[in-house]
Coordinates of C-alpha atoms in Angstrom, one line a residue:
Chain A
X203 CA 133.8 88.7 108.4
X204 CA 134.8 87.9 111.9
X205 CA 132.8 89.4 114.4
X206 CA 134.6 91.1 117.9
X207 CA 132.5 90.7 120.9
X208 CA 133.2 92.1 125.0
X209 CA 130.7 91.1 127.1
X210 CA 130.7 88.8 130.8
X211 CA 131.8 84.5 130.4
X212 CA 129.8 83.9 134.3
X213 CA 128.9 80.7 135.9
X214 CA 125.7 80.9 136.1
X215 CA 123.1 79.0 138.7
X216 CA 120.1 79.3 136.8
X217 CA 117.0 77.4 138.6
X218 CA 113.0 77.5 136.0
X219 CA 109.9 75.6 136.5
X220 CA 111.5 73.1 134.3
X221 CA 115.1 72.1 136.3
X222 CA 118.3 73.1 137.1
X223 CA 121.2 74.5 135.8
X224 CA 124.5 74.5 138.1
X225 CA 128.1 77.2 137.8
X226 CA 126.9 75.8 133.6
X227 CA 129.3 78.3 131.2
X228 CA 127.0 81.7 130.9
X229 CA 128.0 85.1 130.1
X230 CA 126.3 87.5 127.4
X231 CA 129.2 86.5 125.8
X232 CA 129.3 83.4 125.2
X233 CA 126.0 83.4 124.4
X234 CA 126.3 85.8 122.1
X235 CA 129.7 84.2 120.8
X236 CA 128.3 80.6 120.5
X237 CA 125.3 81.5 118.2
X238 CA 126.8 84.2 116.1
X239 CA 129.8 81.7 115.7
X240 CA 126.7 79.7 112.9
X241 CA 127.4 82.7 110.8
X242 CA 130.6 84.7 110.7
X243 CA 134.6 84.1 112.4
X244 CA 134.0 85.3 115.9
X245 CA 136.7 86.8 118.6
X246 CA 135.9 87.1 122.1
X247 CA 136.8 90.1 124.7
X248 CA 136.2 89.1 128.3
X249 CA 137.4 88.1 132.1
X250 CA 137.8 84.9 133.9
X251 CA 140.0 83.7 137.3
X252 CA 141.9 81.0 137.7
X253 CA 138.8 79.2 138.1
X254 CA 137.2 79.2 135.1
X255 CA 138.6 75.5 133.4
X256 CA 139.3 73.4 130.3
X257 CA 136.1 72.1 130.6
X258 CA 134.5 75.5 130.5
X259 CA 136.7 76.6 127.3
X260 CA 135.6 73.9 125.5
X261 CA 132.4 74.8 124.6
X262 CA 133.6 77.6 122.9
X263 CA 136.8 76.3 121.2
X264 CA 134.1 73.8 119.8
X265 CA 132.4 76.7 118.0
X266 CA 135.9 78.5 116.9
X267 CA 135.4 80.9 119.4
X268 CA 139.4 82.3 118.5
X269 CA 140.1 83.2 122.9
X270 CA 142.3 85.1 121.8
X271 CA 140.5 88.2 124.2
X272 CA 139.9 85.7 126.9
X273 CA 143.1 87.4 129.9
X274 CA 142.3 84.5 133.0
X275 CA 142.8 87.5 136.2
X276 CA 143.1 86.3 139.8
X277 CA 140.3 86.0 141.0
X278 CA 137.4 83.8 140.5
X279 CA 135.0 84.1 138.3
X280 CA 131.7 86.0 137.5
X281 CA 128.1 83.9 138.5
X282 CA 125.3 85.1 138.5
X283 CA 122.3 83.5 140.4
X284 CA 119.2 83.7 139.3
X285 CA 115.4 82.1 139.2
X286 CA 113.1 82.5 136.9
X287 CA 108.5 81.2 137.4
X288 CA 106.7 79.9 135.0
X289 CA 106.2 83.5 133.5
X290 CA 109.9 82.5 131.7
X291 CA 109.3 87.3 130.5
X292 CA 111.5 87.9 133.8
X293 CA 114.4 86.7 135.6
X294 CA 115.0 86.5 139.2
X295 CA 118.4 87.2 139.9
X296 CA 119.3 86.5 143.5
X297 CA 123.0 86.6 143.6
X298 CA 125.0 88.3 141.7
X299 CA 129.3 88.2 142.5
X300 CA 131.6 90.1 140.0
X301 CA 134.6 88.5 141.1
X302 CA 136.9 88.7 138.4
X303 CA 134.0 91.2 136.4
X304 CA 134.8 93.6 138.6
X305 CA 138.2 94.8 137.7
X306 CA 137.9 94.0 133.8
X307 CA 138.9 97.1 131.4
X308 CA 138.5 94.7 128.5
X309 CA 141.9 95.2 125.6
X310 CA 141.2 94.8 122.0
X311 CA 144.5 92.8 120.8
X312 CA 146.8 94.3 118.3
X313 CA 145.4 91.5 115.0
X314 CA 141.8 92.7 116.2
X315 CA 141.8 96.1 116.2
X316 CA 140.4 96.3 112.4
X317 CA 137.7 93.9 112.8
X318 CA 134.9 94.8 110.6
X319 CA 131.6 93.7 113.7
X320 CA 131.5 94.5 117.5
X321 CA 128.5 93.4 119.2
X322 CA 129.9 95.4 122.7
X323 CA 127.1 92.8 125.7
X324 CA 125.8 93.9 128.4
X325 CA 129.2 95.6 130.2
X326 CA 129.3 99.3 131.5
X327 CA 128.9 102.3 128.8
X328 CA 132.0 103.8 129.8
X329 CA 134.2 100.1 128.5
X330 CA 132.3 99.4 125.7
X331 CA 133.3 103.5 124.5
X332 CA 136.7 102.1 125.4
X333 CA 136.3 99.0 123.7
X334 CA 135.2 101.0 120.9
X335 CA 138.0 103.8 121.2
X336 CA 140.7 100.9 120.3
X337 CA 139.1 99.5 117.2
X338 CA 139.8 100.9 113.3
X339 CA 137.2 102.3 111.0
X340 CA 134.2 98.9 111.8
X341 CA 131.6 98.7 109.7
X342 CA 129.0 97.3 112.1
X343 CA 128.9 98.8 116.1
X344 CA 125.8 96.9 117.9
X345 CA 125.7 97.7 121.2
X346 CA 122.9 96.4 123.9
X347 CA 122.3 97.1 127.8
X348 CA 120.1 97.5 130.7
X349 CA 118.4 98.6 133.2
X350 CA 121.2 99.0 136.1
X351 CA 123.3 101.1 133.5
X352 CA 120.2 103.2 132.4
X353 CA 119.3 104.3 135.5
X354 CA 123.0 104.6 136.9
X355 CA 125.2 105.4 133.9
X356 CA 122.3 107.0 130.7
X357 CA 124.4 109.9 129.9
X358 CA 127.5 107.6 129.8
X359 CA 124.8 105.2 127.9
X360 CA 123.6 107.6 125.5
X361 CA 126.7 108.5 123.9
X362 CA 127.8 105.3 123.4
X363 CA 124.4 104.9 121.1
X364 CA 125.5 107.9 119.3
X365 CA 128.6 105.7 118.4
X366 CA 126.6 103.0 117.8
X367 CA 125.2 101.0 114.4
X368 CA 122.1 98.9 116.4
X369 CA 120.7 99.1 120.1
X370 CA 119.3 96.3 120.8
X371 CA 117.1 96.5 124.0
X372 CA 113.8 95.2 125.3
X373 CA 110.7 97.1 125.4
X374 CA 111.0 97.9 129.4
X375 CA 114.8 99.0 128.8
X376 CA 113.5 101.4 125.2
X377 CA 110.5 102.7 127.5
X378 CA 112.9 103.5 130.9
X379 CA 116.0 104.6 128.2
X380 CA 113.4 107.7 127.2
X381 CA 111.1 108.2 128.9
X382 CA 108.4 107.1 126.0
X383 CA 106.7 104.4 126.3
X384 CA 104.7 104.2 123.8
X385 CA 107.6 101.6 121.4
X386 CA 107.2 103.6 117.8
X387 CA 107.8 107.4 119.3
X388 CA 110.6 105.7 122.3
X389 CA 112.1 104.5 118.8
X390 CA 112.2 107.6 117.4
X391 CA 114.1 109.5 119.7
X392 CA 116.6 106.9 120.1
X393 CA 117.3 107.0 116.5
X394 CA 118.0 110.6 116.9
X395 CA 120.9 109.9 119.1
X396 CA 122.5 108.6 116.1
X397 CA 121.3 104.8 116.2
X398 CA 120.5 104.2 112.7
X399 CA 118.4 101.1 113.4
X400 CA 116.7 99.9 117.1
X401 CA 115.9 96.0 117.8
X402 CA 113.5 95.6 120.7
X403 CA 113.9 92.2 122.4
X404 CA 110.3 91.0 123.7
X405 CA 111.1 88.1 124.6
X406 CA 108.2 85.3 123.6
X407 CA 106.3 88.4 122.1
X408 CA 109.3 88.1 119.1
X409 CA 111.2 91.5 118.0
X410 CA 110.8 94.8 116.4
X411 CA 112.9 96.5 114.7
X412 CA 113.2 100.2 113.9
X413 CA 114.7 101.5 111.0
X414 CA 115.4 104.3 107.3
X415 CA 112.8 102.1 105.7
X416 CA 109.9 101.5 108.6
X417 CA 109.2 99.4 111.2
X418 CA 109.5 95.1 111.0
X419 CA 107.8 93.7 113.1
X420 CA 108.3 89.1 114.1
X421 CA 106.7 87.1 116.1
X422 CA 108.0 85.0 118.6
X423 CA 107.6 81.1 117.6
X424 CA 105.9 79.3 119.9
X425 CA 107.2 76.7 121.3
X426 CA 106.1 73.9 123.2
X427 CA 109.4 73.1 125.4
X428 CA 111.0 76.1 126.9
X429 CA 113.7 75.3 129.7
X430 CA 115.2 78.7 130.3
X431 CA 115.4 81.3 128.9
X432 CA 118.9 83.0 129.9
X433 CA 121.0 84.0 126.7
X434 CA 117.9 84.2 124.8
X435 CA 118.4 88.1 123.8
X436 CA 122.0 87.6 123.3
X437 CA 121.8 83.9 121.2
X438 CA 119.0 87.0 118.9
X439 CA 122.2 89.1 119.3
X440 CA 124.2 86.4 117.6
X441 CA 122.2 85.1 115.1
X442 CA 121.6 89.0 114.0
X443 CA 125.2 89.7 113.4
X444 CA 126.4 86.8 112.9
X445 CA 123.9 86.4 110.1
X446 CA 124.7 90.7 109.1
X447 CA 128.8 89.9 109.2
X448 CA 127.7 87.1 106.8
X449 CA 126.7 89.3 104.6
X450 CA 129.4 91.8 104.6
X451 CA 126.9 94.2 107.5
X452 CA 127.2 96.4 104.8
X453 CA 123.1 96.0 103.2
X454 CA 120.0 97.4 105.1
X455 CA 118.0 95.2 103.5
X456 CA 119.5 92.0 105.0
X457 CA 117.6 93.6 108.6
X458 CA 114.9 91.5 108.8
X459 CA 116.0 87.6 108.0
X460 CA 118.8 88.5 110.4
X461 CA 116.2 89.4 112.4
X462 CA 114.7 86.6 112.0
X463 CA 117.8 84.5 111.9
X464 CA 118.6 85.7 115.2
X465 CA 115.0 85.1 116.7
X466 CA 115.7 81.0 115.3
X467 CA 118.8 80.9 117.3
X468 CA 117.5 82.5 120.4
X469 CA 114.2 79.7 119.9
X470 CA 116.9 76.8 119.7
X471 CA 118.5 77.8 123.4
X472 CA 115.6 78.4 125.6
X473 CA 115.6 75.1 124.3
X474 CA 117.1 73.8 126.8
X475 CA 120.0 74.9 129.5
X476 CA 123.3 76.7 129.3
X477 CA 124.7 75.9 125.7
X478 CA 122.5 72.5 125.5
X479 CA 120.8 72.9 122.6
X480 CA 122.7 75.3 120.5
X481 CA 125.6 72.7 121.0
X482 CA 123.6 70.1 119.2
X483 CA 122.2 72.2 116.9
X484 CA 123.3 71.6 113.3
X485 CA 122.3 73.8 109.4
X486 CA 119.9 71.8 108.3
X487 CA 117.5 72.3 112.1
X488 CA 118.1 76.5 111.6
X489 CA 117.4 76.1 107.8
X490 CA 113.4 74.4 108.3
X491 CA 112.6 76.8 111.6
X492 CA 113.8 79.0 109.7
X493 CA 111.3 77.7 106.8
X494 CA 109.1 77.7 109.9
X495 CA 109.1 81.1 111.3
X496 CA 108.5 82.1 107.1
X497 CA 104.5 79.4 107.4
X498 CA 103.8 80.9 110.8
X499 CA 103.8 84.4 109.7
X500 CA 102.5 84.3 106.1
X501 CA 99.4 85.5 104.4
X502 CA 98.0 86.3 101.0
X503 CA 96.6 90.1 100.0
X504 CA 92.8 91.0 100.5
X505 CA 91.8 89.4 96.8
Chain B
X14 CA 76.1 86.1 105.2
X15 CA 75.1 87.2 108.4
X16 CA 76.1 87.5 111.5
X17 CA 74.2 87.0 115.3
X18 CA 75.7 89.3 117.7
X19 CA 74.7 88.0 121.4
X20 CA 76.6 90.0 123.6
X21 CA 76.6 93.5 125.6
X22 CA 75.4 96.7 125.2
X23 CA 77.0 99.3 127.6
X24 CA 77.4 102.9 128.4
X25 CA 81.1 103.0 129.5
X26 CA 82.5 105.1 131.3
X27 CA 87.1 105.5 130.7
X28 CA 89.9 107.1 131.4
X29 CA 93.4 106.6 130.1
X30 CA 96.5 108.8 130.4
X31 CA 95.1 110.0 127.2
X32 CA 91.6 110.8 127.6
X33 CA 88.8 110.5 129.0
X34 CA 85.5 109.0 128.0
X35 CA 82.3 109.4 129.6
X36 CA 79.0 107.4 128.9
X37 CA 80.0 106.5 126.1
X38 CA 78.3 104.1 123.8
X39 CA 80.6 100.6 124.1
X40 CA 79.6 96.7 125.0
X41 CA 81.1 93.8 123.5
X42 CA 77.8 93.4 121.0
X43 CA 78.9 97.1 120.8
X44 CA 82.0 97.2 119.1
X45 CA 82.1 93.7 117.7
X46 CA 78.8 94.8 115.5
X47 CA 80.3 98.5 114.9
X48 CA 83.8 96.9 113.9
X49 CA 81.6 93.7 111.1
X50 CA 79.2 95.9 109.5
X51 CA 82.2 96.8 107.1
X52 CA 81.7 92.7 106.3
X53 CA 78.8 91.4 106.7
X54 CA 75.5 92.6 107.5
X55 CA 75.1 92.2 111.3
X56 CA 71.9 91.5 114.0
X57 CA 72.3 92.4 116.9
X58 CA 70.3 91.1 120.4
X59 CA 71.1 92.5 124.0
X60 CA 68.9 94.5 126.0
X61 CA 69.8 97.7 127.2
X62 CA 67.8 99.8 130.0
X63 CA 64.9 103.0 129.6
X64 CA 67.9 105.1 129.2
X65 CA 68.9 104.4 126.1
X66 CA 68.7 107.3 123.8
X67 CA 67.7 107.5 120.1
X68 CA 71.2 109.2 120.7
X69 CA 72.7 105.9 121.6
X70 CA 71.5 104.3 118.9
X71 CA 72.5 106.2 116.3
X72 CA 76.2 105.3 115.9
X73 CA 74.7 101.9 115.3
X74 CA 72.2 102.6 112.6
X75 CA 75.0 105.0 110.9
X76 CA 76.2 101.1 110.5
X77 CA 73.2 99.5 109.1
X78 CA 72.9 97.2 112.6
X79 CA 69.9 95.7 112.8
X80 CA 68.7 96.2 115.7
X81 CA 65.3 93.6 116.0
X82 CA 67.4 91.5 119.0
X83 CA 67.6 95.3 120.9
X84 CA 65.0 95.2 123.5
X85 CA 64.1 97.2 126.3
X86 CA 63.5 96.7 129.9
X87 CA 62.4 98.3 132.9
X88 CA 66.0 99.8 134.4
X89 CA 68.7 101.6 134.0
X90 CA 71.7 100.1 130.3
X91 CA 74.7 98.5 131.7
X92 CA 77.5 101.0 132.8
X93 CA 81.1 100.1 133.0
X94 CA 83.3 102.4 134.6
X95 CA 87.3 101.7 133.7
X96 CA 90.6 103.4 134.3
X97 CA 93.6 102.4 131.4
X98 CA 98.3 103.6 133.2
X99 CA 100.8 104.2 130.8
X100 CA 100.5 100.2 130.5
X101 CA 97.2 100.0 127.8
X102 CA 97.0 95.8 128.3
X103 CA 95.3 95.5 131.6
X104 CA 91.9 97.5 132.3
X105 CA 91.4 98.7 135.7
X106 CA 86.8 98.2 136.5
X107 CA 86.6 100.4 138.9
X108 CA 82.8 100.1 138.3
X109 CA 80.1 97.3 137.3
X110 CA 76.5 98.5 137.3
X111 CA 74.6 95.8 135.2
X112 CA 71.5 97.6 135.4
X113 CA 68.8 95.6 133.6
X114 CA 71.7 93.7 132.9
X115 CA 71.2 91.1 135.2
X116 CA 68.4 90.1 134.2
X117 CA 69.5 89.2 130.3
X118 CA 67.1 86.2 129.1
X119 CA 68.0 86.2 125.5
X120 CA 65.7 85.2 122.8
X121 CA 66.2 84.9 119.4
X122 CA 64.0 86.6 116.6
X123 CA 61.9 84.2 114.0
X124 CA 63.3 85.4 112.0
X125 CA 67.0 85.6 113.0
X126 CA 67.6 81.6 113.6
X127 CA 68.7 80.5 110.0
X128 CA 71.6 83.3 110.9
X129 CA 74.6 81.4 109.1
X130 CA 77.0 82.7 111.5
X131 CA 77.1 83.4 115.1
X132 CA 79.6 85.4 117.9
X133 CA 78.8 85.1 121.0
X134 CA 80.4 88.1 123.1
X135 CA 81.4 87.9 126.9
X136 CA 78.5 87.1 128.8
X137 CA 77.2 83.8 131.7
X138 CA 77.9 81.3 129.6
X139 CA 74.6 79.6 130.5
X140 CA 72.8 82.7 128.3
X141 CA 75.9 81.3 125.6
X142 CA 74.2 78.2 124.8
X143 CA 71.1 79.3 125.7
X144 CA 71.8 82.0 122.3
X145 CA 73.0 78.0 119.9
X146 CA 70.3 76.3 120.7
X147 CA 67.7 79.0 119.0
X148 CA 69.6 78.8 115.8
X149 CA 69.4 76.6 113.7
X150 CA 72.1 74.7 112.0
X151 CA 74.8 77.9 111.7
X152 CA 77.2 77.1 109.4
X153 CA 80.0 78.5 112.0
X154 CA 80.2 79.1 115.4
X155 CA 82.4 81.6 117.3
X156 CA 82.9 82.4 121.6
X157 CA 84.5 84.9 123.3
X158 CA 84.7 84.5 127.4
X159 CA 86.5 87.0 129.9
X160 CA 88.5 85.4 133.8
X161 CA 84.9 86.2 136.0
X162 CA 83.3 83.1 133.9
X163 CA 86.3 81.3 133.1
X164 CA 86.6 81.4 138.0
X165 CA 82.5 80.6 138.7
X166 CA 81.7 78.7 135.3
X167 CA 84.5 76.7 134.3
X168 CA 82.1 73.8 133.9
X169 CA 79.9 75.4 131.7
X170 CA 82.3 77.0 129.9
X171 CA 83.9 73.8 128.7
X172 CA 80.4 72.6 128.2
X173 CA 79.7 75.8 125.2
X174 CA 83.6 75.6 124.0
X175 CA 82.3 71.7 122.4
X176 CA 80.0 73.3 120.4
X177 CA 81.5 76.4 119.0
X178 CA 84.0 76.5 116.2
X179 CA 86.2 79.7 117.4
X180 CA 87.1 80.2 120.5
X181 CA 88.2 83.6 121.3
X182 CA 90.7 84.5 124.6
X183 CA 93.7 86.4 125.8
X184 CA 95.8 84.7 126.4
X185 CA 95.8 85.3 130.8
X186 CA 92.4 83.8 130.2
X187 CA 93.4 80.6 127.5
X188 CA 96.3 79.2 130.4
X189 CA 93.7 80.1 133.1
X190 CA 91.0 78.5 131.6
X191 CA 93.4 75.6 131.1
X192 CA 95.7 75.6 133.5
X193 CA 98.7 74.7 131.6
X194 CA 101.5 77.9 130.9
X195 CA 102.6 77.4 127.5
X196 CA 100.5 78.9 125.2
X197 CA 101.0 76.5 122.7
X198 CA 100.1 73.2 124.4
X199 CA 97.2 75.9 125.8
X200 CA 95.6 75.3 122.9
X201 CA 96.0 71.9 121.7
X202 CA 93.8 70.8 125.4
X203 CA 91.2 73.8 123.7
X204 CA 91.0 71.9 120.6
X205 CA 90.4 69.0 122.3
X206 CA 87.1 69.5 123.9
X207 CA 85.8 70.4 120.7
X208 CA 86.6 73.9 119.3
X209 CA 88.6 73.1 116.0
X210 CA 90.3 77.0 116.4
X211 CA 92.1 78.9 119.1
X212 CA 92.4 82.9 118.2
X213 CA 94.8 83.9 121.3
X214 CA 94.6 87.8 121.7
X215 CA 97.5 89.4 122.8
X216 CA 96.7 93.3 122.8
X217 CA 99.2 94.9 122.3
X218 CA 102.0 91.8 121.2
X219 CA 99.5 91.0 118.3
X220 CA 97.9 87.2 118.0
X221 CA 98.2 83.6 117.9
X222 CA 95.7 81.4 116.2
X223 CA 96.0 77.8 116.4
X224 CA 94.4 75.4 114.2
X225 CA 93.9 71.9 112.6
X226 CA 96.2 73.7 109.4
X227 CA 99.1 74.9 112.6
X228 CA 99.8 78.2 114.1
X229 CA 99.4 81.9 112.5
X230 CA 101.0 84.2 113.9
X231 CA 100.7 88.1 113.8
X232 CA 102.1 90.8 115.5
X233 CA 100.3 94.0 117.0
X234 CA 101.0 96.9 114.7
X235 CA 102.6 99.6 116.1
X236 CA 100.6 102.3 116.5
X237 CA 102.2 105.4 117.3
X238 CA 99.0 106.2 119.1
X239 CA 96.9 105.2 121.3
X240 CA 94.0 106.5 122.9
X241 CA 92.1 104.0 125.2
X242 CA 91.8 100.7 124.0
X243 CA 88.4 99.8 125.4
X244 CA 86.9 96.9 122.1
X245 CA 90.2 96.3 120.6
X246 CA 89.1 92.5 121.2
X247 CA 85.4 92.9 120.3
X248 CA 87.0 94.6 117.0
X249 CA 89.3 92.1 116.7
X250 CA 86.9 89.8 116.8
X251 CA 84.6 91.3 114.5
X252 CA 87.2 91.6 111.6
X253 CA 87.7 88.1 112.6
X254 CA 84.3 87.1 111.7
X255 CA 83.1 90.1 109.7
X256 CA 85.7 89.0 107.1
X257 CA 85.4 85.2 107.7
X258 CA 81.4 85.7 106.9
X259 CA 81.8 87.7 103.7
X260 CA 84.7 85.0 102.6
X261 CA 81.6 82.3 102.7
X262 CA 82.1 81.1 106.2
X263 CA 83.6 77.8 104.3
X264 CA 87.7 78.3 103.5
X265 CA 89.4 77.6 106.3
X266 CA 92.6 78.8 104.2
X267 CA 90.7 82.4 104.8
X268 CA 92.0 82.6 108.6
X269 CA 94.8 83.7 108.4
X270 CA 93.7 86.5 106.0
X271 CA 89.9 87.4 108.8
X272 CA 93.0 87.5 111.5
X273 CA 95.2 90.4 110.3
X274 CA 91.7 92.2 109.2
X275 CA 90.9 91.5 113.3
X276 CA 94.1 92.8 113.7
X277 CA 93.2 95.9 112.0
X278 CA 89.9 97.0 113.1
X279 CA 91.3 96.6 116.5
X280 CA 94.6 99.1 115.6
X281 CA 92.0 101.8 114.3
X282 CA 89.6 101.4 117.2
X283 CA 92.0 101.7 119.8
X284 CA 93.2 105.6 117.7
X285 CA 90.1 107.0 119.7
X286 CA 87.8 106.5 122.3
X287 CA 84.0 104.9 122.1
X288 CA 83.5 103.9 118.5
X289 CA 84.7 107.8 117.9
X290 CA 87.2 105.7 115.0
X291 CA 85.4 102.8 113.4
X292 CA 82.5 105.7 113.1
X293 CA 84.4 107.9 110.5
X294 CA 86.6 104.5 109.3
X295 CA 86.8 104.0 105.4
X296 CA 87.0 100.9 103.1
X297 CA 90.5 102.5 101.9
X298 CA 91.4 102.6 104.5
X299 CA 91.3 99.8 106.2
X300 CA 93.0 97.6 102.4
X301 CA 95.7 100.8 103.1
X302 CA 96.2 99.1 106.6
X303 CA 96.1 96.3 105.5
X304 CA 99.1 96.4 103.1
X305 CA 100.8 98.1 105.8
X306 CA 100.5 95.0 108.0
X307 CA 102.4 92.9 104.6
X308 CA 104.5 94.9 104.9
X309 CA 105.3 95.0 108.2
X310 CA 106.3 91.0 108.4
X311 CA 107.1 90.1 105.8
X312 CA 111.2 88.8 104.7
X313 CA 112.3 86.9 101.8
X314 CA 113.9 83.4 102.6
X315 CA 117.5 82.8 103.4
X316 CA 119.2 83.0 100.4

């Protein structure tokens, strides 16, 4: 089952205590697409500038991401400059150059309007809604957001969340959006607005899923080498929705496996800069880490 | 199998966004003892002042904690005044009055010198070592510590850790003690000093256990009502060691179940101030929450 993603395609300059990536391919839609492509066909809607080269497109093409919705606009591609300290959970933004992204009006190609699964990556909630307006009867819609939109457009965001099935946010965002410090209560509030599932991303601490059939918690995978956390949340979303789309996006019980698959993809994403790790990732490696997640978390009933 | 615990018995004054406890019974040895008492007989070695009343002793006696090692010294009982904000993971200490605790020289009663399981709660590592000197051939020794001892007595602490089987610390302490930001590598370092098991307590994010047979990770239990996190780490340790002692303290494979039992006890501990919740806790409630931990964390293999 195909997935349509709308979001950013960017050139990132990232410094972590373990190295630097300069003008490397990044952006929420990029990381999502490559991760999801391991599971389902992906259609990308985004904008880049005239400085976006074939070399930049190559990793996306190598993963069979359909670039039929990637517009080239006059101007420069979105650039982000960021830095992480030893606490890799928190990114410090040093510079943002929106470039062509400032005037981005996402247009879904006609042939894609019946795409069954939609991921609205972190962009202006009004634009996320406009994309949704262009899709006919999707089976499953998921959305991400960030603190910037929660403070600047809370009402637009709440209107959007009433139209999606799955909300993905980090824990600080969930608390900020609801004004409720307790995550269990905050998730109840968000589900009350319409989304049937709330996925709380907690970085190295894993993920919490609140859905109709109760809560599911998965710890983060204890990695020895984390080089760059950029894109981890989007790689998670890519694995999560990619897996659900591959399973027909109809079985709510698949959500637990989907959350593990998402965590597996995110755990690989952070092991290198940009797309380096996912570029050379294989399905046997994915399966092996999925099994290691089971070995990491399983325990017996009390005697 | 009996457990001997040495640590603090205190009177705590705690403020959280959800209420206040004034001069309530607290201290690491207290919280450990009551929690462990649900699983195994507990022997308490600690000191209190002349202001420590029978009413203070009652909760310990109600849980059959053997107070044969509780010395009364001239002066006042240790007092701690602390505060938590909405981020309940971090306590702010407002005042500490050591009182009789300042001159504490733990003496293990002769009849207790063959106690098979020992918990050295968070006190001066030199005192922890002196207690250990008084025990003949223990089967299982566990120790906790805190940032204060890591900065002031790192060498004494490392000497102690070479003599224990299980180290319990929070993640910040593990990083501080080893100087290694990555938890997996930090745990390898600590295990290299002698302890066969490192238990990393992560508050609301759960627990990570590093042992010979690999890592075990358990997320925190998503609670709707957290009133006061004081004593959570000690209640965890009480459940963890209490369960291991009940099982004979010989099976390393029991460690996973022990970590879940510890997490169950900690999850109850934080639902009220002081010992209120554990005072009225029942075994069926413990079993039910253990089963809910399984429901929270289980997932199927990939198809």
